[in-house]
Amino acid sequence: MKASFLATGLLGVVLGASAAPELRLEASSHHMIWNAVAIDGGRIFVAGPRWTGSRGPAVGLIGPDGKPVPYPSITWNGWHPGGDNAHTFVNVNAIHLDGKGSLWAIDTGSPEFGGDPLPHGAKAVQIDLASGHVVRTIEFGPDVALPGSYVDDIRFNGKRAYLTDAGRPGLIVVDLTTGAARRVLDGHASVKATPGRVIDVDGTVVRGGDGKPLAVHADPFELSPDGKTLYYGPLTGPWSQVPTRLLDNPAVTPEELKAAVQPWADIPPIGGSVLDDQGNLYYTELHTSRLMKRTRDGKVSTVLKDARLHWVDAPAFDNNGRLWLPVPQMDRAGVFNGGRSRVKWPVALYSIDLKEEQ
C-alpha cells in the first residue's frame, strides 16, 4: 500500500546544531476529520468524532488510493438517528491497539458534543485484526456512562483496561475477563478541569456553545511501562498518578483510592500524548503547535515546532518507532465557532522518525 508522500516546507525549529525531525505527510482528506490513528504493519487506521462535521466513516482504513474506507464494515459505520446504537458507531473518539491482535474503538455513545450517551451507545468495540470482524463489545451502562459522560480513550494493562471520562470527571476500570466496568475517582480534583486554566490554541481560547472557556475533564492519560502506575489529568493539566494495583482492586474504598493520588507533572493544555517503552512522554502542546518530550526524570524539550501541527491529537507509534500525528484541528469545529466550521482542508496525518531526534 502506498498512501504516503513527502510534505514540503521548512520546519519551524532547529534543536541545537541539528535540524528537527522531518515531518512527513502520510495521508490527507477533504471529507473525514480524524483525531486518532493506529498502525498495524502496513495498515493505517483512522477515526474521528461525528460532531466535528466529518463526512467520512467513524473508523476508516486508509486504502491504496489514500482514502479511508469504512472499517470493519459499512454496517458498523452506518449509524443514523433512531438506529441500532449497540451495533453501530454512534461517535468514535479513540482507537487503540491492545498488542494482542485487536483494534479497539471507543464510542462515546452521543452524536452531539456534550450530549448524553444514547441507550446502548457508549461502548468499547474489539475488532480482530486478522479477520476484520467485531469479536466483542463492552457496553457502558447508565451506571458507568452517566448523563453528560464523554468516554474518551483507553489503555490496556494485562486483564484490565482503563478509560477516561472527559464529560463527567472520573476514570473507568474494566475487567477484560468479565467485561465488568466501574467508575473510580468520581469528581476528584485530579480528574476535573482546573479553574483558571484555559485551552489556548495559538493564542485563542477555545469556548463552548455557552461562550465560556471549554472545560474538558479527565482526558490525557498514559500507563507506565511496567504497568504499575497510571498517569492522568484534565486536558489543561496538571497530571496526577495513582497505583494501578489500587485501581484494579474493587475492595479498595473511594477514600483509600483518593488518598493514594499524587501529583505527577504540570503539563499545559495538550491535544494528545503517547508514552514510549522507555517512559518518555511525547505530547502536543496546543498553545505553540509543538511536539514535546518529557523524559522519565522530568526534563522537557521541544522535538518539533511547526504551524502545520495545529491541534495534533492522539499520536501513536508504529512498530518501527515512527510517531504518527493526526491533525483534526478540533478547535476549528463548528461547535466551538458558533456553528460555523473553520477547518482548513485537507485534514492531514503526519509522521516523524524520532531516531532523527538523537
Tab-separated table of C-alpha atoms in Angstrom:
chain	number	residue	atom	x	y	z
A	1	MET	CA	0.000	0.000	0.000
A	2	LYS	CA	1.279	3.440	-0.876
A	3	ALA	CA	-0.671	6.096	0.987
A	4	SER	CA	2.116	8.466	1.864
A	5	PHE	CA	4.194	11.153	0.274
A	6	LEU	CA	6.736	13.717	1.390
A	7	ALA	CA	5.422	17.035	2.668
A	8	THR	CA	7.149	20.215	1.514
A	9	GLY	CA	8.026	23.288	3.522
A	10	LEU	CA	10.574	24.236	6.113
A	11	LEU	CA	10.406	23.009	9.677
A	12	GLY	CA	9.870	25.582	12.347
A	13	VAL	CA	12.739	24.949	14.749
A	14	VAL	CA	16.313	23.822	14.973
A	15	LEU	CA	17.360	21.918	18.068
A	16	GLY	CA	20.932	22.633	18.980
A	17	ALA	CA	23.155	22.200	15.936
A	18	SER	CA	20.952	19.651	14.167
A	19	ALA	CA	17.661	20.004	12.321
A	20	ALA	CA	14.418	18.847	13.868
A	21	PRO	CA	12.967	15.508	12.743
A	22	GLU	CA	11.420	15.625	9.282
A	23	LEU	CA	7.652	15.981	9.175
A	24	ARG	CA	6.191	13.667	6.538
A	25	LEU	CA	2.646	13.784	5.228
A	26	GLU	CA	1.187	10.257	5.224
A	27	ALA	CA	-2.426	10.868	4.203
A	28	SER	CA	-4.945	13.673	3.829
A	29	SER	CA	-8.691	14.032	3.423
A	30	HIS	CA	-11.152	16.638	2.175
A	31	HIS	CA	-14.022	14.812	3.896
A	32	MET	CA	-13.001	12.944	7.046
A	33	ILE	CA	-11.779	14.637	10.219
A	34	TRP	CA	-9.622	12.165	12.126
A	35	ASN	CA	-8.350	12.641	15.670
A	36	ALA	CA	-6.993	9.123	16.202
A	37	VAL	CA	-4.630	6.784	14.391
A	38	ALA	CA	-3.399	3.209	14.831
A	39	ILE	CA	-0.804	1.445	12.695
A	40	ASP	CA	-0.817	-2.323	12.219
A	41	GLY	CA	2.056	-3.320	9.956
A	42	GLY	CA	1.308	-1.558	6.672
A	43	ARG	CA	-2.294	-0.779	7.558
A	44	ILE	CA	-3.282	2.707	8.683
A	45	PHE	CA	-6.472	3.069	10.725
A	46	VAL	CA	-8.020	6.455	11.459
A	47	ALA	CA	-11.098	7.558	13.405
A	48	GLY	CA	-12.888	10.750	14.360
A	49	PRO	CA	-15.943	12.110	16.191
A	50	ARG	CA	-19.197	12.720	14.359
A	51	TRP	CA	-19.765	16.160	15.921
A	52	THR	CA	-16.702	17.656	14.203
A	53	GLY	CA	-18.596	17.723	10.913
A	54	SER	CA	-16.653	14.801	9.500
A	55	ARG	CA	-18.216	13.358	6.355
A	56	GLY	CA	-16.156	10.198	6.327
A	57	PRO	CA	-16.506	6.918	8.204
A	58	ALA	CA	-16.333	6.828	12.002
A	59	VAL	CA	-13.470	4.333	11.713
A	60	GLY	CA	-11.580	4.049	8.464
A	61	LEU	CA	-8.767	2.055	6.903
A	62	ILE	CA	-6.630	4.091	4.508
A	63	GLY	CA	-6.894	2.426	1.115
A	64	PRO	CA	-4.308	2.186	-1.683
A	65	ASP	CA	-5.648	5.463	-3.105
A	66	GLY	CA	-5.088	7.238	0.210
A	67	LYS	CA	-8.791	7.472	1.033
A	68	PRO	CA	-10.364	5.991	4.191
A	69	VAL	CA	-12.823	3.148	3.676
A	70	PRO	CA	-15.273	2.072	6.424
A	71	TYR	CA	-13.799	-0.395	8.897
A	72	PRO	CA	-14.639	-3.058	9.938
A	73	SER	CA	-17.728	-2.719	7.730
A	74	ILE	CA	-20.183	-0.291	6.195
A	75	THR	CA	-22.789	-1.565	8.654
A	76	TRP	CA	-20.751	-0.623	11.721
A	77	ASN	CA	-20.233	2.820	10.202
A	78	GLY	CA	-23.871	3.221	9.235
A	79	TRP	CA	-25.378	4.707	12.402
A	80	HIS	CA	-28.364	7.025	11.966
A	81	PRO	CA	-30.756	8.658	14.456
A	82	GLY	CA	-33.158	6.061	15.770
A	83	GLY	CA	-30.954	3.220	14.538
A	84	ASP	CA	-29.113	0.395	16.298
A	85	ASN	CA	-26.889	2.109	18.871
A	86	ALA	CA	-25.418	-1.170	20.117
A	87	HIS	CA	-24.057	-2.477	16.820
A	88	THR	CA	-23.002	0.700	15.045
A	89	PHE	CA	-20.569	3.502	15.846
A	90	VAL	CA	-22.514	6.424	17.301
A	91	ASN	CA	-19.489	8.656	17.928
A	92	VAL	CA	-15.962	7.239	17.998
A	93	ASN	CA	-13.452	9.340	19.918
A	94	ALA	CA	-10.476	6.950	20.043
A	95	ILE	CA	-8.952	3.804	18.589
A	96	HIS	CA	-6.183	1.825	20.229
A	97	LEU	CA	-4.251	-1.389	19.618
A	98	ASP	CA	-4.148	-3.796	22.561
A	99	GLY	CA	-0.930	-5.521	21.492
A	100	LYS	CA	-2.763	-8.847	21.347
A	101	GLY	CA	-4.137	-8.728	17.815
A	102	SER	CA	-7.098	-6.410	18.276
A	103	LEU	CA	-8.057	-2.842	17.495
A	104	TRP	CA	-10.452	-1.244	19.970
A	105	ALA	CA	-12.803	1.616	19.109
A	106	ILE	CA	-14.131	3.794	21.931
A	107	ASP	CA	-17.661	5.053	21.307
A	108	THR	CA	-18.906	7.939	23.472
A	109	GLY	CA	-22.461	6.955	22.614
A	110	SER	CA	-23.647	10.509	21.908
A	111	PRO	CA	-23.601	12.009	18.400
A	112	GLU	CA	-23.506	15.514	19.881
A	113	PHE	CA	-20.670	17.152	21.771
A	114	GLY	CA	-21.749	17.440	25.410
A	115	GLY	CA	-24.836	15.304	24.859
A	116	ASP	CA	-25.989	12.358	26.938
A	117	PRO	CA	-24.983	8.855	25.813
A	118	LEU	CA	-27.793	7.121	23.950
A	119	PRO	CA	-29.097	3.794	25.291
A	120	HIS	CA	-26.540	1.052	24.459
A	121	GLY	CA	-24.400	3.643	22.653
A	122	ALA	CA	-21.408	4.077	24.966
A	123	LYS	CA	-19.108	1.106	24.454
A	124	ALA	CA	-15.698	-0.325	23.680
A	125	VAL	CA	-15.683	-2.368	20.479
A	126	GLN	CA	-12.990	-5.013	19.954
A	127	ILE	CA	-12.096	-5.799	16.344
A	128	ASP	CA	-9.928	-8.797	15.460
A	129	LEU	CA	-7.242	-7.536	13.093
A	130	ALA	CA	-6.729	-10.906	11.407
A	131	SER	CA	-10.353	-11.393	10.402
A	132	GLY	CA	-11.586	-7.805	10.442
A	133	HIS	CA	-14.608	-8.853	12.497
A	134	VAL	CA	-16.009	-7.424	15.703
A	135	VAL	CA	-15.434	-10.092	18.340
A	136	ARG	CA	-16.605	-8.295	21.462
A	137	THR	CA	-18.493	-5.237	22.633
A	138	ILE	CA	-18.233	-3.992	26.206
A	139	GLU	CA	-21.174	-1.726	26.827
A	140	PHE	CA	-21.035	1.031	29.405
A	141	GLY	CA	-24.441	1.150	31.032
A	142	PRO	CA	-26.066	4.149	32.725
A	143	ASP	CA	-24.169	3.472	35.958
A	144	VAL	CA	-20.852	3.919	34.117
A	145	ALA	CA	-21.599	6.266	31.212
A	146	LEU	CA	-23.584	8.908	33.074
A	147	PRO	CA	-25.632	11.788	31.665
A	148	GLY	CA	-23.049	14.158	30.220
A	149	SER	CA	-20.321	11.486	30.086
A	150	TYR	CA	-17.784	11.579	27.266
A	151	VAL	CA	-15.899	8.280	27.413
A	152	ASP	CA	-12.652	9.406	25.894
A	153	ASP	CA	-9.839	6.862	25.437
A	154	ILE	CA	-8.466	3.514	26.607
A	155	ARG	CA	-5.218	1.932	27.842
A	156	PHE	CA	-4.576	-1.758	28.495
A	157	ASN	CA	-2.831	-3.407	31.434
A	158	GLY	CA	-2.991	-7.187	31.377
A	159	LYS	CA	-6.513	-8.229	32.344
A	160	ARG	CA	-7.586	-4.646	32.983
A	161	ALA	CA	-8.314	-1.618	30.843
A	162	TYR	CA	-8.620	1.999	31.930
A	163	LEU	CA	-10.638	4.768	30.325
A	164	THR	CA	-11.098	8.478	30.971
A	165	ASP	CA	-14.396	10.352	31.136
A	166	ALA	CA	-13.906	13.894	29.871
A	167	GLY	CA	-17.536	14.880	30.361
A	168	ARG	CA	-18.394	13.630	33.851
A	169	PRO	CA	-14.990	13.710	35.556
A	170	GLY	CA	-13.782	10.267	36.523
A	171	LEU	CA	-11.928	7.153	35.431
A	172	ILE	CA	-13.393	3.826	34.331
A	173	VAL	CA	-11.818	0.458	35.117
A	174	VAL	CA	-12.778	-2.578	33.027
A	175	ASP	CA	-12.182	-6.214	33.928
A	176	LEU	CA	-11.397	-7.654	30.496
A	177	THR	CA	-12.159	-11.188	31.659
A	178	THR	CA	-15.730	-10.494	32.725
A	179	GLY	CA	-16.413	-7.236	30.891
A	180	ALA	CA	-17.479	-5.592	34.155
A	181	ALA	CA	-16.857	-1.844	34.300
A	182	ARG	CA	-16.891	0.531	37.254
A	183	ARG	CA	-16.205	4.198	37.879
A	184	VAL	CA	-13.444	5.421	40.198
A	185	LEU	CA	-12.248	8.828	41.416
A	186	ASP	CA	-15.599	10.358	40.512
A	187	GLY	CA	-15.438	14.119	40.798
A	188	HIS	CA	-11.995	14.072	42.396
A	189	ALA	CA	-9.864	17.179	41.865
A	190	SER	CA	-7.329	15.164	39.864
A	191	VAL	CA	-9.858	14.412	37.112
A	192	LYS	CA	-11.611	17.793	36.989
A	193	ALA	CA	-10.759	20.708	34.730
A	194	THR	CA	-8.796	23.186	36.824
A	195	PRO	CA	-10.461	26.605	37.224
A	196	GLY	CA	-8.444	29.356	35.615
A	197	ARG	CA	-6.576	27.091	33.180
A	198	VAL	CA	-7.952	27.563	29.672
A	199	ILE	CA	-7.461	25.720	26.401
A	200	ASP	CA	-5.386	28.192	24.416
A	201	VAL	CA	-4.642	27.238	20.802
A	202	ASP	CA	-2.186	29.562	19.075
A	203	GLY	CA	-3.331	32.421	21.293
A	204	THR	CA	-7.089	31.854	21.046
A	205	VAL	CA	-9.137	30.459	23.938
A	206	VAL	CA	-11.467	27.622	22.907
A	207	ARG	CA	-15.021	28.271	24.067
A	208	GLY	CA	-18.088	26.059	24.284
A	209	GLY	CA	-21.534	26.804	22.945
A	210	ASP	CA	-22.278	28.911	26.032
A	211	GLY	CA	-19.382	31.233	25.278
A	212	LYS	CA	-17.459	30.165	28.357
A	213	PRO	CA	-13.958	28.671	28.150
A	214	LEU	CA	-14.295	24.991	27.301
A	215	ALA	CA	-13.758	22.668	30.263
A	216	VAL	CA	-12.520	19.159	29.412
A	217	HIS	CA	-12.134	16.846	32.394
A	218	ALA	CA	-10.145	13.565	32.531
A	219	ASP	CA	-8.738	13.230	29.034
A	220	PRO	CA	-4.997	12.580	28.508
A	221	PHE	CA	-3.507	9.598	30.327
A	222	GLU	CA	-0.781	7.016	29.976
A	223	LEU	CA	0.311	3.793	31.631
A	224	SER	CA	3.863	3.392	32.926
A	225	PRO	CA	5.961	0.826	31.010
A	226	ASP	CA	5.850	-1.570	33.964
A	227	GLY	CA	2.078	-1.221	34.266
A	228	LYS	CA	2.251	-0.182	37.904
A	229	THR	CA	1.219	3.462	37.593
A	230	LEU	CA	-1.459	5.359	35.706
A	231	TYR	CA	-0.685	8.971	34.843
A	232	TYR	CA	-3.704	11.142	34.015
A	233	GLY	CA	-5.234	14.583	34.171
A	234	PRO	CA	-7.697	17.052	32.653
A	235	LEU	CA	-6.886	18.367	29.189
A	236	THR	CA	-5.448	21.584	30.655
A	237	GLY	CA	-3.334	19.737	33.256
A	238	PRO	CA	-1.823	19.210	35.716
A	239	TRP	CA	-1.375	15.423	35.705
A	240	SER	CA	-1.596	13.085	38.680
A	241	GLN	CA	-0.543	9.487	39.294
A	242	VAL	CA	-2.125	6.540	41.056
A	243	PRO	CA	-1.005	2.906	41.571
A	244	THR	CA	-2.843	0.519	39.261
A	245	ARG	CA	-2.953	-2.189	41.952
A	246	LEU	CA	-5.424	0.048	43.781
A	247	LEU	CA	-7.424	0.811	40.645
A	248	ASP	CA	-7.668	-2.904	39.915
A	249	ASN	CA	-8.988	-3.872	43.349
A	250	PRO	CA	-12.747	-3.311	43.764
A	251	ALA	CA	-12.333	-3.724	47.530
A	252	VAL	CA	-10.314	-0.502	47.767
A	253	THR	CA	-12.621	2.188	49.115
A	254	PRO	CA	-13.085	5.542	47.332
A	255	GLU	CA	-11.388	7.245	50.280
A	256	GLU	CA	-8.353	4.935	50.116
A	257	LEU	CA	-8.012	5.467	46.389
A	258	LYS	CA	-8.246	9.249	46.639
A	259	ALA	CA	-5.628	9.237	49.396
A	260	ALA	CA	-3.224	7.387	47.073
A	261	VAL	CA	-3.384	10.007	44.312
A	262	GLN	CA	-0.172	12.024	43.994
A	263	PRO	CA	0.922	14.899	41.723
A	264	TRP	CA	2.978	13.846	38.704
A	265	ALA	CA	3.627	16.606	36.143
A	266	ASP	CA	2.395	20.122	35.461
A	267	ILE	CA	1.757	19.688	31.755
A	268	PRO	CA	-0.008	22.516	29.854
A	269	PRO	CA	-3.080	22.054	27.614
A	270	ILE	CA	-2.358	19.314	25.072
A	271	GLY	CA	-4.075	17.665	22.151
A	272	GLY	CA	-2.750	14.178	22.808
A	273	SER	CA	0.066	12.107	24.250
A	274	VAL	CA	1.887	8.821	23.966
A	275	LEU	CA	4.428	7.101	26.229
A	276	ASP	CA	7.267	5.063	24.755
A	277	ASP	CA	8.665	1.869	26.289
A	278	GLN	CA	11.432	3.861	27.985
A	279	GLY	CA	8.954	6.006	29.876
A	280	ASN	CA	9.404	9.128	27.745
A	281	LEU	CA	6.190	11.088	27.306
A	282	TYR	CA	5.542	12.771	23.964
A	283	TYR	CA	2.738	15.314	23.906
A	284	THR	CA	1.414	18.006	21.590
A	285	GLU	CA	1.258	21.457	23.132
A	286	LEU	CA	-1.768	23.400	21.868
A	287	HIS	CA	-0.618	26.947	22.551
A	288	THR	CA	2.547	26.630	20.474
A	289	SER	CA	1.860	23.821	17.947
A	290	ARG	CA	4.871	21.962	19.337
A	291	LEU	CA	5.600	18.293	19.825
A	292	MET	CA	7.245	17.983	23.229
A	293	LYS	CA	9.211	15.275	25.017
A	294	ARG	CA	9.274	14.719	28.772
A	295	THR	CA	11.862	12.197	29.947
A	296	ARG	CA	11.441	9.945	32.964
A	297	ASP	CA	13.456	12.347	35.090
A	298	GLY	CA	11.151	15.242	34.219
A	299	LYS	CA	13.287	17.052	31.630
A	300	VAL	CA	11.168	18.713	28.927
A	301	SER	CA	12.379	19.590	25.428
A	302	THR	CA	10.922	20.565	22.061
A	303	VAL	CA	11.038	17.848	19.413
A	304	LEU	CA	9.359	19.834	16.667
A	305	LYS	CA	7.550	23.135	16.187
A	306	ASP	CA	5.540	23.576	13.010
A	307	ALA	CA	2.413	25.573	12.163
A	308	ARG	CA	1.006	22.502	10.401
A	309	LEU	CA	0.709	20.809	13.801
A	310	HIS	CA	-2.354	22.856	14.771
A	311	TRP	CA	-4.123	20.784	17.437
A	312	VAL	CA	-2.471	17.448	16.880
A	313	ASP	CA	-4.475	14.788	18.681
A	314	ALA	CA	-3.705	11.258	19.957
A	315	PRO	CA	-0.281	10.465	18.457
A	316	ALA	CA	0.704	6.811	18.122
A	317	PHE	CA	3.842	4.789	17.442
A	318	ASP	CA	4.141	2.183	14.731
A	319	ASN	CA	6.238	-0.979	15.048
A	320	ASN	CA	9.295	0.795	13.647
A	321	GLY	CA	9.265	3.534	16.281
A	322	ARG	CA	7.903	6.150	13.911
A	323	LEU	CA	5.468	8.572	15.548
A	324	TRP	CA	2.205	9.321	13.744
A	325	LEU	CA	0.414	12.623	14.277
A	326	PRO	CA	-3.241	13.128	13.260
A	327	VAL	CA	-4.232	16.809	12.924
A	328	PRO	CA	-8.029	17.165	13.335
A	329	GLN	CA	-7.944	20.917	14.154
A	330	MET	CA	-10.537	20.283	16.869
A	331	ASP	CA	-10.755	23.931	17.908
A	332	ARG	CA	-11.916	24.831	14.405
A	333	ALA	CA	-15.011	22.593	14.540
A	334	GLY	CA	-18.320	24.385	14.196
A	335	VAL	CA	-19.403	23.501	17.728
A	336	PHE	CA	-16.687	25.837	19.048
A	337	ASN	CA	-17.243	28.572	16.461
A	338	GLY	CA	-20.902	29.500	16.604
A	339	GLY	CA	-21.907	26.620	14.342
A	340	ARG	CA	-19.542	27.578	11.519
A	341	SER	CA	-16.686	25.222	10.750
A	342	ARG	CA	-13.289	26.839	10.331
A	343	VAL	CA	-11.458	23.619	9.456
A	344	LYS	CA	-8.738	24.184	6.877
A	345	TRP	CA	-8.936	21.333	4.395
A	346	PRO	CA	-7.439	18.921	3.776
A	347	VAL	CA	-7.167	17.321	7.186
A	348	ALA	CA	-3.692	15.816	7.500
A	349	LEU	CA	-1.926	12.831	9.019
A	350	TYR	CA	1.810	13.254	9.530
A	351	SER	CA	4.621	11.122	10.879
A	352	ILE	CA	8.170	11.684	12.077
A	353	ASP	CA	11.123	9.399	12.695
A	354	LEU	CA	12.231	10.031	16.275
A	355	LYS	CA	15.621	8.492	15.556
A	356	GLU	CA	16.387	11.782	13.811
A	357	GLU	CA	15.958	13.435	17.198
A	358	GLN	CA	19.040	11.721	18.601
